[in-house]
PDB file of C-alpha atoms and ligand atoms in Angstrom:
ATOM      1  CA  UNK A  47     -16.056  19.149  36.578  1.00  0.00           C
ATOM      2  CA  UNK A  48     -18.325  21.702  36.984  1.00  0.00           C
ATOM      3  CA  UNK A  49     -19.397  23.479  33.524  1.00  0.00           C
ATOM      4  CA  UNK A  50     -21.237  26.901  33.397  1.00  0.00           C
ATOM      5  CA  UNK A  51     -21.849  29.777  31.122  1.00  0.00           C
ATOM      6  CA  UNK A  52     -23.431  32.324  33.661  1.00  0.00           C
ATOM      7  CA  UNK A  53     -20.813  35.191  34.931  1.00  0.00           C
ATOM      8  CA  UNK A  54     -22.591  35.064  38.368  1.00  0.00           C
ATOM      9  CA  UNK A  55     -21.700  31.498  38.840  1.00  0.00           C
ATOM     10  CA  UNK A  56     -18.462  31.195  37.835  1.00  0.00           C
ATOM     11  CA  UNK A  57     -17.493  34.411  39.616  1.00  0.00           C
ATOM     12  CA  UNK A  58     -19.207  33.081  42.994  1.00  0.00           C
ATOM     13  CA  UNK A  59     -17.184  29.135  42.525  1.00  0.00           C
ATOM     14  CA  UNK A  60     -14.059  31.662  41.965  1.00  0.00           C
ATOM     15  CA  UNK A  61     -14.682  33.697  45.137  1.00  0.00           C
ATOM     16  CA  UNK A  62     -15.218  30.503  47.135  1.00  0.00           C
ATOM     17  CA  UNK A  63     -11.935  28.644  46.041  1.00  0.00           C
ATOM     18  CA  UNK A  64      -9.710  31.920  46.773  1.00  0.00           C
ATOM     19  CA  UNK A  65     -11.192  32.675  50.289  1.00  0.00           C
ATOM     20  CA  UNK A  66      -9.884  28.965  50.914  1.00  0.00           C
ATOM     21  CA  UNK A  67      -6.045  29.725  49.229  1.00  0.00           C
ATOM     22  CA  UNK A  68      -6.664  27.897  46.294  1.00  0.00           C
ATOM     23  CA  UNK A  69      -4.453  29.619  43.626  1.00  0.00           C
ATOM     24  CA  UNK A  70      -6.472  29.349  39.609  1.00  0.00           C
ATOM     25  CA  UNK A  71      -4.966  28.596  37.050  1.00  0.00           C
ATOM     26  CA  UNK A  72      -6.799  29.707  33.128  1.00  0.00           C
ATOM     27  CA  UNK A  73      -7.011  27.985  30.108  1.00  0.00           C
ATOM     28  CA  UNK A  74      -8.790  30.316  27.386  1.00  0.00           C
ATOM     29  CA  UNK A  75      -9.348  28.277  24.146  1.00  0.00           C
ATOM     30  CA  UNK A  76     -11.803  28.237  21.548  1.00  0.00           C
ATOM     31  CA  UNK A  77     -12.554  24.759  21.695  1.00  0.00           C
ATOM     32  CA  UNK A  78     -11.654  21.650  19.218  1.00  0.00           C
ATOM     33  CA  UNK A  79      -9.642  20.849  22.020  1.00  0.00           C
ATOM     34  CA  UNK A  80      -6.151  18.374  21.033  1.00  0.00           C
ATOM     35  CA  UNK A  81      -3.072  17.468  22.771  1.00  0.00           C
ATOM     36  CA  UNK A  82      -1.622  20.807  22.766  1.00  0.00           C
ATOM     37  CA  UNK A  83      -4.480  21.892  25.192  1.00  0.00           C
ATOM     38  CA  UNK A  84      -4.079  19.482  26.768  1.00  0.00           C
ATOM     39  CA  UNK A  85      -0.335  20.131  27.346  1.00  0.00           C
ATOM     40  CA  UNK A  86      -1.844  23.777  28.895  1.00  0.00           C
ATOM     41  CA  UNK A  87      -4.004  21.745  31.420  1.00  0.00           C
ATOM     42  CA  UNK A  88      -1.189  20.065  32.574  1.00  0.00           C
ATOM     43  CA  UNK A  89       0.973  23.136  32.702  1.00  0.00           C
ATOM     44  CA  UNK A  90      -2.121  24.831  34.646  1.00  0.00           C
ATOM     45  CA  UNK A  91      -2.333  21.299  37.056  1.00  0.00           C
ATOM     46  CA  UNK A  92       1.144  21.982  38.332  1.00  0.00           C
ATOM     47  CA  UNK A  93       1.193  25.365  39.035  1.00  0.00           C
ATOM     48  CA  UNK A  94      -2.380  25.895  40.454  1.00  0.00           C
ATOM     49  CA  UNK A  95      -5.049  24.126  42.382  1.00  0.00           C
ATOM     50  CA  UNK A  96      -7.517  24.412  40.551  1.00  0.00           C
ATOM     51  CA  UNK A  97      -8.012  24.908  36.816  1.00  0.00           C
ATOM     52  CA  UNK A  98     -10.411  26.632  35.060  1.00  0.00           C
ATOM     53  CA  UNK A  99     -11.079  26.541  31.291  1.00  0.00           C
ATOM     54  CA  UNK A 100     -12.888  27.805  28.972  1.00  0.00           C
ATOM     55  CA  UNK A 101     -14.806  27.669  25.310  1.00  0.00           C
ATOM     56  CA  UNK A 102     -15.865  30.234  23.186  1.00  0.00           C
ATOM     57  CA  UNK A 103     -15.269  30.850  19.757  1.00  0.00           C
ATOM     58  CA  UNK A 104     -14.691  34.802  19.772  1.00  0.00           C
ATOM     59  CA  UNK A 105     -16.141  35.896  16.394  1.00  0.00           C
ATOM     60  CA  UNK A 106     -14.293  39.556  17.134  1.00  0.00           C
ATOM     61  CA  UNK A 107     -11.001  37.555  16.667  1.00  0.00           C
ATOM     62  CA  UNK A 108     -11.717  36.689  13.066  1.00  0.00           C
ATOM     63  CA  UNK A 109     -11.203  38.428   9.910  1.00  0.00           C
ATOM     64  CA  UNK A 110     -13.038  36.121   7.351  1.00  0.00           C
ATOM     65  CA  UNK A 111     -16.067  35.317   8.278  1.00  0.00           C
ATOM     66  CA  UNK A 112     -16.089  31.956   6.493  1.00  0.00           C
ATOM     67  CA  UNK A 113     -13.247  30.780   8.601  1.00  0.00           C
ATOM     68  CA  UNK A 114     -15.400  31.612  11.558  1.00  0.00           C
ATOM     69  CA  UNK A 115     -18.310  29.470  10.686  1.00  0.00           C
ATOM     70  CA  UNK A 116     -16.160  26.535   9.775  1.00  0.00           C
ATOM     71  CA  UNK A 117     -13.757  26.804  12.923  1.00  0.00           C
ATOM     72  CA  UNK A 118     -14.348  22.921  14.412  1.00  0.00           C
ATOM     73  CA  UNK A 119     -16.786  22.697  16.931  1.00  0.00           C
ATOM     74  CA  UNK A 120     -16.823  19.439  19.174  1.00  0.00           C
ATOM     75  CA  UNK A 121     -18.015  20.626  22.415  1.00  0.00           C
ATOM     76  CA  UNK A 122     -19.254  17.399  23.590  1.00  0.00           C
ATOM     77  CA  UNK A 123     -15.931  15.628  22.946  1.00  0.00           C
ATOM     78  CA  UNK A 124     -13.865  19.090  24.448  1.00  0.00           C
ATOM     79  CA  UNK A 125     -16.289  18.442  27.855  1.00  0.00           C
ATOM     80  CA  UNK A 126     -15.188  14.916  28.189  1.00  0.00           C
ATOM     81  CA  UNK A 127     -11.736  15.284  27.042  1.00  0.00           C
ATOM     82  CA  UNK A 128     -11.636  18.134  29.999  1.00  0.00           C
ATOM     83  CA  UNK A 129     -13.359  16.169  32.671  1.00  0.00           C
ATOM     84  CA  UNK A 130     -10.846  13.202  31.714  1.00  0.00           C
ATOM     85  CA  UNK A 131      -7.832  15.352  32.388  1.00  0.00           C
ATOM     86  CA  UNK A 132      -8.022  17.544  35.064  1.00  0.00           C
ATOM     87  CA  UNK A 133     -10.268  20.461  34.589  1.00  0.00           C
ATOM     88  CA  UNK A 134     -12.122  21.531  37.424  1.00  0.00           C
ATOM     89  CA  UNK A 135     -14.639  24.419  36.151  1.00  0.00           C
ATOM     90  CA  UNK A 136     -15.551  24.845  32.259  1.00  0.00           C
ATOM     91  CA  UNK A 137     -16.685  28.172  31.240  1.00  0.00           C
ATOM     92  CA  UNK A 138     -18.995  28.080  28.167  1.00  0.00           C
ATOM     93  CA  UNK A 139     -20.561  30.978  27.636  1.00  0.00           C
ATOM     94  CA  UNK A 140     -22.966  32.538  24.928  1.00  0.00           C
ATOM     95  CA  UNK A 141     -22.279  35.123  22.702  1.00  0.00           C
ATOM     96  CA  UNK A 142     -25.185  36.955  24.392  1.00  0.00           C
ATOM     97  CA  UNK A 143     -22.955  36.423  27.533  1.00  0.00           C
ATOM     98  CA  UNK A 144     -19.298  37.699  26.233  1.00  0.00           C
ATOM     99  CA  UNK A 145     -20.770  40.674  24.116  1.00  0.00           C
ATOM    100  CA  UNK A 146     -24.394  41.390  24.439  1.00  0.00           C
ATOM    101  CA  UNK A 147     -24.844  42.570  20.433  1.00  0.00           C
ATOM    102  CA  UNK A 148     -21.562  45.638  21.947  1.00  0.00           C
ATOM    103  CA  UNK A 149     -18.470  45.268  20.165  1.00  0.00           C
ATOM    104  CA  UNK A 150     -17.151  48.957  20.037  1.00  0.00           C
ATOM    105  CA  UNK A 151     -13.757  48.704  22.268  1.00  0.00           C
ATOM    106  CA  UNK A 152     -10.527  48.538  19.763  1.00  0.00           C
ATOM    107  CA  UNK A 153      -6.995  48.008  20.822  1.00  0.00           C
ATOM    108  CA  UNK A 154      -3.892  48.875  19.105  1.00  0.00           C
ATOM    109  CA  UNK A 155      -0.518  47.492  19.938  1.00  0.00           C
ATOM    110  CA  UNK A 156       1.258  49.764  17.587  1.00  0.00           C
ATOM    111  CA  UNK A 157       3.943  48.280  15.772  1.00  0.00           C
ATOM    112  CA  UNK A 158       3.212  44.596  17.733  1.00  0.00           C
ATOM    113  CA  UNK A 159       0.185  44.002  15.767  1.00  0.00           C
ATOM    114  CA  UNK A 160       0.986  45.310  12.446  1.00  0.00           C
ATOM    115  CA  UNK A 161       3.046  42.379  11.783  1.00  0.00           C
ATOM    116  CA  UNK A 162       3.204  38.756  10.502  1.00  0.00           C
ATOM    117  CA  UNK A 163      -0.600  37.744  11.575  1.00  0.00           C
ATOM    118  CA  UNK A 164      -1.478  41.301  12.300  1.00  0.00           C
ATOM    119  CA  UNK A 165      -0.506  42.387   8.993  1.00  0.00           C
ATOM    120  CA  UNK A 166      -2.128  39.469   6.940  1.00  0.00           C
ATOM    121  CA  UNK A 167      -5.547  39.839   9.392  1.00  0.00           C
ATOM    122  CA  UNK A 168      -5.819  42.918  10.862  1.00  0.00           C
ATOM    123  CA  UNK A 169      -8.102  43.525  13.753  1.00  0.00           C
ATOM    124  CA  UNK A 170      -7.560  39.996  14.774  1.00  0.00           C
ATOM    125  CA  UNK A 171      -5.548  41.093  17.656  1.00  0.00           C
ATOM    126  CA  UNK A 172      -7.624  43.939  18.776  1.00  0.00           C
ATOM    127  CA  UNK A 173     -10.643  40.774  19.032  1.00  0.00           C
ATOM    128  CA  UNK A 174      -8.393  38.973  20.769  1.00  0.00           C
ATOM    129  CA  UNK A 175      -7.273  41.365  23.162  1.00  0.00           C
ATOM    130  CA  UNK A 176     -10.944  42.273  24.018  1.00  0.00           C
ATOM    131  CA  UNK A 177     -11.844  38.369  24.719  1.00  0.00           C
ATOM    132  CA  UNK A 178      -8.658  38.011  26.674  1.00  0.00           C
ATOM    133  CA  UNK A 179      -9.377  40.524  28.961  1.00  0.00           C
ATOM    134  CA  UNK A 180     -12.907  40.266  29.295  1.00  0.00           C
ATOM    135  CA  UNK A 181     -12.209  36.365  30.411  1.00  0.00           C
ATOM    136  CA  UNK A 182      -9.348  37.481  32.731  1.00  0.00           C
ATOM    137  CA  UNK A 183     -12.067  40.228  34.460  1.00  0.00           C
ATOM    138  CA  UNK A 184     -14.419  37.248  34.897  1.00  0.00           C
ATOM    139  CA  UNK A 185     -12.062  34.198  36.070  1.00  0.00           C
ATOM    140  CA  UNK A 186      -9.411  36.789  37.633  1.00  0.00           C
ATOM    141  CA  UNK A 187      -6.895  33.447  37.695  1.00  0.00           C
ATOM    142  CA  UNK A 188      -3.714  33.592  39.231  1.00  0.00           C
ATOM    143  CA  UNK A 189      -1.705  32.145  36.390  1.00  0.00           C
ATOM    144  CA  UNK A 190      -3.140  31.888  32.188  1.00  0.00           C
ATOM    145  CA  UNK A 191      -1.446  29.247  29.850  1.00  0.00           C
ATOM    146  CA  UNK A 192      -0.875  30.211  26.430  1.00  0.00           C
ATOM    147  CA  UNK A 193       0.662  28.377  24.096  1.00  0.00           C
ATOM    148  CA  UNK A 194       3.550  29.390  22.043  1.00  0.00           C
ATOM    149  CA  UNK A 195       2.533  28.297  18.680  1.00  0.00           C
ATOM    150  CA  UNK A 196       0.759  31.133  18.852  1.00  0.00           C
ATOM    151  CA  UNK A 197       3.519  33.600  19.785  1.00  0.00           C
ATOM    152  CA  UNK A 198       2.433  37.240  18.343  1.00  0.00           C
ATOM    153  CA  UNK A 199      -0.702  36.158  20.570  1.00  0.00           C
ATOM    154  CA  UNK A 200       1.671  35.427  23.176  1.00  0.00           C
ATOM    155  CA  UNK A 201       4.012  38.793  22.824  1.00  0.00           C
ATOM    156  CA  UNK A 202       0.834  40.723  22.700  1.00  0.00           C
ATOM    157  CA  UNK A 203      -1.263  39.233  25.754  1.00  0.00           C
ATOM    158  CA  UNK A 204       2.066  39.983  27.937  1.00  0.00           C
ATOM    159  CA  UNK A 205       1.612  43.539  26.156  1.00  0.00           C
ATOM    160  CA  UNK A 206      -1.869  43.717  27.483  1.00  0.00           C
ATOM    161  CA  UNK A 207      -1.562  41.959  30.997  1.00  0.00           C
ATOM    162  CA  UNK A 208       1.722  44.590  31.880  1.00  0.00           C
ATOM    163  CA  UNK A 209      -0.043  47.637  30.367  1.00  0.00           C
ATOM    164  CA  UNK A 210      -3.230  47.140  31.987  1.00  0.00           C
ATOM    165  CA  UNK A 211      -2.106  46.303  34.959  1.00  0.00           C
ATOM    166  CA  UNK A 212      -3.569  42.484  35.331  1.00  0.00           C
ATOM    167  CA  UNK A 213      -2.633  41.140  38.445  1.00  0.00           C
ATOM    168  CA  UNK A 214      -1.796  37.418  37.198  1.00  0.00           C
ATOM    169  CA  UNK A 215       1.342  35.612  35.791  1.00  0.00           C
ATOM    170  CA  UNK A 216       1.574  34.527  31.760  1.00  0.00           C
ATOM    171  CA  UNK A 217       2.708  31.113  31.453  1.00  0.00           C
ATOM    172  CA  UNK A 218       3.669  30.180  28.081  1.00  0.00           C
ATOM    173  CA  UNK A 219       3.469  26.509  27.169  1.00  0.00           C
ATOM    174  CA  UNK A 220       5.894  24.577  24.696  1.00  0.00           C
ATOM    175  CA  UNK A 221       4.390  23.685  20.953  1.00  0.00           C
ATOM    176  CA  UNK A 222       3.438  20.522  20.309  1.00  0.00           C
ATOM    177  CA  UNK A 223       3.747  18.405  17.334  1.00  0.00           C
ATOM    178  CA  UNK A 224       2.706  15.630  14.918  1.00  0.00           C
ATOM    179  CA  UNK A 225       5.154  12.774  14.655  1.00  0.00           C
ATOM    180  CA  UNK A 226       5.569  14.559  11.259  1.00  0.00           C
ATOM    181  CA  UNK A 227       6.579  17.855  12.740  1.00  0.00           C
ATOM    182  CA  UNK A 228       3.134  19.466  12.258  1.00  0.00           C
ATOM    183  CA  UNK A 229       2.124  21.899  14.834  1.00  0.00           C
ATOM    184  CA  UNK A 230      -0.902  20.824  16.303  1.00  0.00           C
ATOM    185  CA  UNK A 231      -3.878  22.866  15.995  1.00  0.00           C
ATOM    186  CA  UNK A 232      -7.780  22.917  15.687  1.00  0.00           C
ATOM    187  CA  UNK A 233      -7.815  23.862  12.526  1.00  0.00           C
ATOM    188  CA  UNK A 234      -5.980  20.319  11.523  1.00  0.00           C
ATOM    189  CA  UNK A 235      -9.027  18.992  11.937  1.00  0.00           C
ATOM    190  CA  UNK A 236     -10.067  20.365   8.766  1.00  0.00           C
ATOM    191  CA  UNK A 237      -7.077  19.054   6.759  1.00  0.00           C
ATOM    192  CA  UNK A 238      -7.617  15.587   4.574  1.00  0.00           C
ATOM    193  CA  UNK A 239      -4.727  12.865   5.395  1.00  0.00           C
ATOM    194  CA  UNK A 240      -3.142  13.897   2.571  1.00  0.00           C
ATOM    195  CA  UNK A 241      -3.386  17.252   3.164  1.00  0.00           C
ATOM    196  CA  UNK A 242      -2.090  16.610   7.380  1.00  0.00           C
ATOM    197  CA  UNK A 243       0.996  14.743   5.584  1.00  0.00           C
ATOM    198  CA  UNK A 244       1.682  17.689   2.929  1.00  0.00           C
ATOM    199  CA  UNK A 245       1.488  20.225   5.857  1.00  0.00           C
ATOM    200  CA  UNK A 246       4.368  19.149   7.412  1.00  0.00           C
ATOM    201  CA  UNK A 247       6.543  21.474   4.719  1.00  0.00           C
ATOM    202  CA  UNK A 248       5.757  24.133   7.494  1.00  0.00           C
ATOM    203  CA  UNK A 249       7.989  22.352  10.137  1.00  0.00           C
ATOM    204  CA  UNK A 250      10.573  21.365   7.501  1.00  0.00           C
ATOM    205  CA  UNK A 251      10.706  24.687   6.089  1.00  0.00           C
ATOM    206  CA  UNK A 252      11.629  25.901   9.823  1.00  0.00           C
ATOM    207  CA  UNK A 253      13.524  23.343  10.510  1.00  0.00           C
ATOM    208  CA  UNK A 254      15.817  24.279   7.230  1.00  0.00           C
ATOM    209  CA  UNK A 255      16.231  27.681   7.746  1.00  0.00           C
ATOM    210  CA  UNK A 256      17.325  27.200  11.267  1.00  0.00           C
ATOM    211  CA  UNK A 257      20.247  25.306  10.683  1.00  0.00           C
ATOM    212  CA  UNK A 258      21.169  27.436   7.576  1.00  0.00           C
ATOM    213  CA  UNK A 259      21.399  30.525  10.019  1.00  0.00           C
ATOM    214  CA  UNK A 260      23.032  28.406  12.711  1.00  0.00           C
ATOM    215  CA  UNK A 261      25.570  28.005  10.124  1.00  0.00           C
ATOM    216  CA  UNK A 262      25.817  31.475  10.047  1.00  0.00           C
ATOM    217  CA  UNK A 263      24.196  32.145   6.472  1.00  0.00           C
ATOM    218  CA  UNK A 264      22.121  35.257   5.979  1.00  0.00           C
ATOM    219  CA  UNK A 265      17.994  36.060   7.164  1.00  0.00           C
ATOM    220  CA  UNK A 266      18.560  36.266   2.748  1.00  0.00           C
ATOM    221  CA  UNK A 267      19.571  32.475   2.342  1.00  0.00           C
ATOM    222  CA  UNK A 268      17.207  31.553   4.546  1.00  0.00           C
ATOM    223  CA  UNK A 269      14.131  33.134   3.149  1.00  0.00           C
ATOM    224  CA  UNK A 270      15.599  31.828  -0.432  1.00  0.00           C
ATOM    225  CA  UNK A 271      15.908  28.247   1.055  1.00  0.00           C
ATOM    226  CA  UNK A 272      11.786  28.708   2.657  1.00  0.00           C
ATOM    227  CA  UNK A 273      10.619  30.150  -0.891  1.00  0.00           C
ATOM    228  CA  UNK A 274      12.033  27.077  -3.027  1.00  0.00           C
ATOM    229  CA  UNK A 275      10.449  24.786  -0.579  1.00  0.00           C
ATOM    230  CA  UNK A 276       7.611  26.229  -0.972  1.00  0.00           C
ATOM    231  CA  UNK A 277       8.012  26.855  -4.904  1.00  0.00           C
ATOM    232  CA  UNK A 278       6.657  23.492  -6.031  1.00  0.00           C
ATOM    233  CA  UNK A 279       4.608  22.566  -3.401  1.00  0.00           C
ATOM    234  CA  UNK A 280       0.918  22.248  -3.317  1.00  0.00           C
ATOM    235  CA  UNK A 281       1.082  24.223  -0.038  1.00  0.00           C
ATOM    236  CA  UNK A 282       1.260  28.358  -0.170  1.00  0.00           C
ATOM    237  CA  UNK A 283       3.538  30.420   1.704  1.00  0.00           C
ATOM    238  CA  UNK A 284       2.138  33.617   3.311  1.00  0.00           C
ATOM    239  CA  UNK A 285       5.379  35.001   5.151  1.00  0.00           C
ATOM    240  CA  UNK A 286       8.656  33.567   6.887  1.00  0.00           C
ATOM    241  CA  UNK A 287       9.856  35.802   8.988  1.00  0.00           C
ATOM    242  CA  UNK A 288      12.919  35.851  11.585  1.00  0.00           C
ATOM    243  CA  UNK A 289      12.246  38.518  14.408  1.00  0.00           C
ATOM    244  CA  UNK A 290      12.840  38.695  17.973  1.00  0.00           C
ATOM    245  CA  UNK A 291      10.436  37.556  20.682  1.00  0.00           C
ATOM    246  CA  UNK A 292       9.755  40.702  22.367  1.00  0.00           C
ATOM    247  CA  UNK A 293       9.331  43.722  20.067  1.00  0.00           C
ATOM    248  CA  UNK A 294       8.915  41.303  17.134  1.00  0.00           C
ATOM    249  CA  UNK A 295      11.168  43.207  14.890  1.00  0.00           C
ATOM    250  CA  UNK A 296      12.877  41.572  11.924  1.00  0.00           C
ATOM    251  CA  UNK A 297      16.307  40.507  13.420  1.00  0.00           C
ATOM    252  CA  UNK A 298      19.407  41.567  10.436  1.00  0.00           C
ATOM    253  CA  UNK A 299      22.192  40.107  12.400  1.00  0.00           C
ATOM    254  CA  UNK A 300      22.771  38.319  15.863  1.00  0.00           C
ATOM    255  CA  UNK A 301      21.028  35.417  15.092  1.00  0.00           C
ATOM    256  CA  UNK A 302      22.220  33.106  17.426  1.00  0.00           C
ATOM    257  CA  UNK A 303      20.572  34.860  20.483  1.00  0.00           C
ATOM    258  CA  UNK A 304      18.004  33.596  22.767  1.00  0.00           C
ATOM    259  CA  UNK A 305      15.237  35.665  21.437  1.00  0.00           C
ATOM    260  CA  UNK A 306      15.568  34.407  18.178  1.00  0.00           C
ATOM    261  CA  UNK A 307      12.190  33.344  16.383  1.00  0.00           C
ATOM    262  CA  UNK A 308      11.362  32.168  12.841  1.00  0.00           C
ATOM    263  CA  UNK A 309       7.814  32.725  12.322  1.00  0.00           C
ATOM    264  CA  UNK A 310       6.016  31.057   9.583  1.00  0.00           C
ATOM    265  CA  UNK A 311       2.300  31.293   8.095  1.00  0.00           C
ATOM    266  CA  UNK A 312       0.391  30.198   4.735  1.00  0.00           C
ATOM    267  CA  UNK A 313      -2.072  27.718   3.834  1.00  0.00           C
ATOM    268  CA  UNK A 314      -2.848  24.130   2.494  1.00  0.00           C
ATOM    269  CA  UNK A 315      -5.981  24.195   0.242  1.00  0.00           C
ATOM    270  CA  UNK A 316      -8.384  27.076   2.258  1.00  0.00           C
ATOM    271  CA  UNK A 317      -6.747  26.224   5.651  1.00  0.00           C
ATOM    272  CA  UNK A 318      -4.554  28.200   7.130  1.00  0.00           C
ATOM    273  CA  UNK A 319      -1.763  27.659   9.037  1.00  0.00           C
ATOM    274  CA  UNK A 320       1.160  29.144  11.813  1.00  0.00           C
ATOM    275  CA  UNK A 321       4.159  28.117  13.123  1.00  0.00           C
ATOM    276  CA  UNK A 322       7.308  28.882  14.857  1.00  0.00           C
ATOM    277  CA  UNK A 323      10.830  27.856  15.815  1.00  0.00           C
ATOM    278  CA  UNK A 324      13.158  29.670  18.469  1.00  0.00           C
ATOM    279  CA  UNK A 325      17.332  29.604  16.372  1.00  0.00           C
ATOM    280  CA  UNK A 326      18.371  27.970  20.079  1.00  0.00           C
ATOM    281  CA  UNK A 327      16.374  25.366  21.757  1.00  0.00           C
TER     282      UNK A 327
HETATM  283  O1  PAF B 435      -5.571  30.989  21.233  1.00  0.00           O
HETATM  284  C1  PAF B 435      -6.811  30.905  21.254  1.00  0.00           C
HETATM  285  O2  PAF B 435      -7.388  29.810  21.243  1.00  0.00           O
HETATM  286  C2  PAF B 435      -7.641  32.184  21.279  1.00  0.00           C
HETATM  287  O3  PAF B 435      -7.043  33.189  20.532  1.00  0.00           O
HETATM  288  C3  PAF B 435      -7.968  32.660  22.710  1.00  0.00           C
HETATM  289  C4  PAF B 435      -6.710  33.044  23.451  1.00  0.00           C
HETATM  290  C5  PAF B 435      -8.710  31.571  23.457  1.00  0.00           C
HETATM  291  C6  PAF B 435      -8.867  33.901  22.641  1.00  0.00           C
HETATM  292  O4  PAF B 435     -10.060  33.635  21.983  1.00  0.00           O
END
């Protein structure tokens, strides 16, 4: 694997493997790397010839700045873990690198981001946006993996890459999970054992209000069936939300339809967390 955090070089090893055909595939993460990134490399091994990835922790992207200085940080253990499974360049670069002390470019999605996460941290998207298409002007892959646990992220880089015209395919990559349900994530790492085994009310309150609606109970009984869940629990429920995948408007009625999506955020102790089901799967 070849790991750099200069523009020049990873633009030149780009240039190189396209004037031979090699289609890229993109792996954007911020590090802390687990089995759900490593789900994207495989995703990215398939469909391209070579895979790039890379690791920055994009302090535009977050709203609290305590939860950006204790966002895990294994970069070591991420380098092997990448050179053990498949990644052929590692982009690493500095915040020198990515922003240069500028950080004066906002996006709005209009009604996209004012939702769910966008509502509860807003300007996260507009950080996220800016990374995302800052690394795609850099690594100009054929194909970027995203993962679907993060789906406003994912509804709102397809926003981006069809509105600015990106010439690359989103792939979206399944969630996936804990024995216990838990959606993996880097910020797990910061949960105790105890606190890993209480999270899994997250999954179970999804899990719930899915088959309540598949029974063809109201978005109401639902929500009421998420809220007592959460109602004695040690673990605190931000939203629960069932919208559709595209426009991410609260869905009323038609719930049995492929766009279907229950979206759920809130935290165990100071860590937060987000997950999501689709109603048919
Ligand atoms: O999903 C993430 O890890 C981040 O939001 C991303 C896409 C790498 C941008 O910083």
């Amino acid at each position: 694997m070849i790991s750099t955090g200069s523009i020049a070089d990873i633009q030149a090893l780009i240039s190189q493997f396209k004037s031979e055909g090699k289609k890229i595939g993109f792996v954007p993460t911020m590090g802390a790397l687990h089995e759900g990134h490593l789900s994207l490399i495989d995703a990215a091994k398939e469909k391209a010839d070579i895979v790039v990835c890379s690791i920055y922790v994009n302090p535009t992207q977050f709203t609290n700045q305590d939860d950006l200085k204790q966002y895990p940080r294994n970069v070591e253990t991420d380098k092997s873990l990448l050179e053990n499974n498949g990644c052929d360049v590692l982009f690493l670069p500095s915040d020198d690198v990515m922003y240069a002390g500028r950080n004066t470019i906002k996006f709005d999605f209009g009604d996209l981001d004012k939702v769910m996460e966008g509502k509860f941290r807003p300007g996260h998207f507009s950080g996220v946006a800016l990374i995302v298409s800052k690394l795609f002007n850099i690594v100009q892959p054929n194909y970027a993996f995203f993962g679907q646990k993060d789906l406003q992220q994912l509804t709102i880089i397809k926003k981006l890459v069809e509105e600015l015209f990106f010439n690359l395919e989103i792939v979206p990559v399944a969630i996936k999970r804990e024995p216990n349900g838990l959606a993996m994530s880097s910020r797990n790492e910061r949960l105790s054992k105890e606190e890993r085994h209480e999270a899994q009310i997250f999954y179970k309150a999804l899990s719930e209000a899915k088959l309540i609606l598949k029974q063809n109970h109201s978005a109401e009984n639902a929500k009421e069936i998420v809220k007592s869940l959460f109602s004695n629990h040690r673990a605190q429920l931000e939203y629960f939300e069932i919208v559709n995948d595209k426009d991410l408007h609260s869905k009323t009625k038609n719930y049995l339809e492929a766009d279907t999506v229950l979206c759920i955020a809130g935290f165990i102790g100071n860590v937060r967390l987000i997950d999501n089901m689709y109603l048919i799967s």
